Short mmCIF file of C-alpha atoms in Angstrom, two decimals:
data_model
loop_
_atom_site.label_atom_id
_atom_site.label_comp_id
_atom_site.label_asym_id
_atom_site.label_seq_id
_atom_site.Cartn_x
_atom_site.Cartn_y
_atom_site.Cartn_z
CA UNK A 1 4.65 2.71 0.47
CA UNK A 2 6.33 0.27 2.50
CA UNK A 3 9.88 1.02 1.02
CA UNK A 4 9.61 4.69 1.62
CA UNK A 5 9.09 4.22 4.72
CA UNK A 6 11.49 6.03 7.69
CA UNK A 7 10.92 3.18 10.03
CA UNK A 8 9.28 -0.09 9.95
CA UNK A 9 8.14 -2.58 12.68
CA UNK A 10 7.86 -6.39 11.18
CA UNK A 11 4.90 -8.41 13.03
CA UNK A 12 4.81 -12.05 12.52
CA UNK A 13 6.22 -14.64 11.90
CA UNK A 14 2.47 -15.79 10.48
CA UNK A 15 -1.07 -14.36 11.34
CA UNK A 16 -3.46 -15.22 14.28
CA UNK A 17 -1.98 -17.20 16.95
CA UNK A 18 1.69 -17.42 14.97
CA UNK A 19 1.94 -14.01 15.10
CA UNK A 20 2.29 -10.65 17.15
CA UNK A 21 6.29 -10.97 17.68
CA UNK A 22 8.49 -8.16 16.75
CA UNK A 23 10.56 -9.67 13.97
CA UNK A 24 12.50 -6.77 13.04
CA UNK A 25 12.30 -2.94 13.03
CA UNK A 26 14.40 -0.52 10.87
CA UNK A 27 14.49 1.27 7.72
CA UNK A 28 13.86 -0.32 4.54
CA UNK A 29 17.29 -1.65 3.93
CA UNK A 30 17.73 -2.71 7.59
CA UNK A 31 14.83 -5.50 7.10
CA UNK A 32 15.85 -6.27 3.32
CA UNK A 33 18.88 -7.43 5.17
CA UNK A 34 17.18 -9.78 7.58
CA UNK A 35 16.59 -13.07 6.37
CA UNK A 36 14.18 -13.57 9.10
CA UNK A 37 11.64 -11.23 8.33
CA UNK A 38 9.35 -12.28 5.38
CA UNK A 39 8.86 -7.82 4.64
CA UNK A 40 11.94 -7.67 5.03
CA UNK A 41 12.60 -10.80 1.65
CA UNK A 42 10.38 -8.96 -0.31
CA UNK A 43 11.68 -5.39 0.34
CA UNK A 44 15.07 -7.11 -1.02
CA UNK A 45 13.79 -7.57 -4.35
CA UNK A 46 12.32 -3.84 -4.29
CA UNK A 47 15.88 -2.73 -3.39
CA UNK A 48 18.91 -3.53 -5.43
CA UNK A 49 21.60 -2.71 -3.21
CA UNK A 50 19.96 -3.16 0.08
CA UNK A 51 22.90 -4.93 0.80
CA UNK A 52 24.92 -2.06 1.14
CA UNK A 53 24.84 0.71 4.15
CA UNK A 54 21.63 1.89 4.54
CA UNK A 55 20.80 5.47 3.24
CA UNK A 56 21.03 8.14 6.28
CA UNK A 57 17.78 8.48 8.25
CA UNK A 58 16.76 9.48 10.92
CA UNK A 59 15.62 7.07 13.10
CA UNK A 60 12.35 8.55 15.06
CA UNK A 61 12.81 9.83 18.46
CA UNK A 62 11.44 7.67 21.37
CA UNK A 63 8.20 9.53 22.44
CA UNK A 64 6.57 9.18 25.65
CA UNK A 65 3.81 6.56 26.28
CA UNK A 66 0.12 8.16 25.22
CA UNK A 67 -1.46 9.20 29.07
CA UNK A 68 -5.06 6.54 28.85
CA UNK A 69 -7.30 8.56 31.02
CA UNK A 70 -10.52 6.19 32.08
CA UNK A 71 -9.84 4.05 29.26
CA UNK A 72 -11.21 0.71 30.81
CA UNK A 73 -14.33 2.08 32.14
CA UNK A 74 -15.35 3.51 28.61
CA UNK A 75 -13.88 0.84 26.89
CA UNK A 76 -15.50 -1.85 28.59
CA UNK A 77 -18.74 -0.20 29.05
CA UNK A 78 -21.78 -2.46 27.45
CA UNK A 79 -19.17 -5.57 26.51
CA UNK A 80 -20.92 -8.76 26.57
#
C-alpha cells in the first residue's frame, strides 16, 4: 500500500516518546532516497530504481486547516 502511495509523511525516528518528528514526506521514491527515514530503507528494497527521478506525481494541493467548532467543550466533556 505504502509504495503506491501519492504522498507519504514519515513519523519517527522510534515510537512513544522517540517519536512524533516529521522525518520525511514525499512520494515513494523521494523517502527510498533518504537514508534517514527507516520507511523510507525499506521502500528502497521495494523499488529498484528509486534511485533515479521520481515518477511524475502530483504532489497534493495544500488544503485549508479543518474549521474545529466547540471542539474542547465536547471533547473534554466527562474526562477524568
Amino acid at each position: 500500500v505504502i509504495k503506491t502511495a501519492d504522498w507519504i509523511v514519515d513519523l519517527g525516528p522510534e515510537g512513544g516518546h522517540r517519536g512524533g518528528q516529521i522525518i520525511a514526506e514525499g512520494t515513494p521514491e523521494e523517502l527510498a532516497a533518504n537514508p534517514d527515514s527507516h520507511t523510507g530503507r525499506f521502500l528502497a528494497r521495494l523499488l529498484p530504481d528509486a534511485k533515479a527521478a521520481p515518477a511524475a506525481r502530483k504532489k497534493p494541493a495544500a488544503k485549508k486547516p479543518a474549521a474545529r467548532k466547540k471542539a474542547a467543550s465536547k471533547n473534554s466533556k466527562n474526562a477524568a
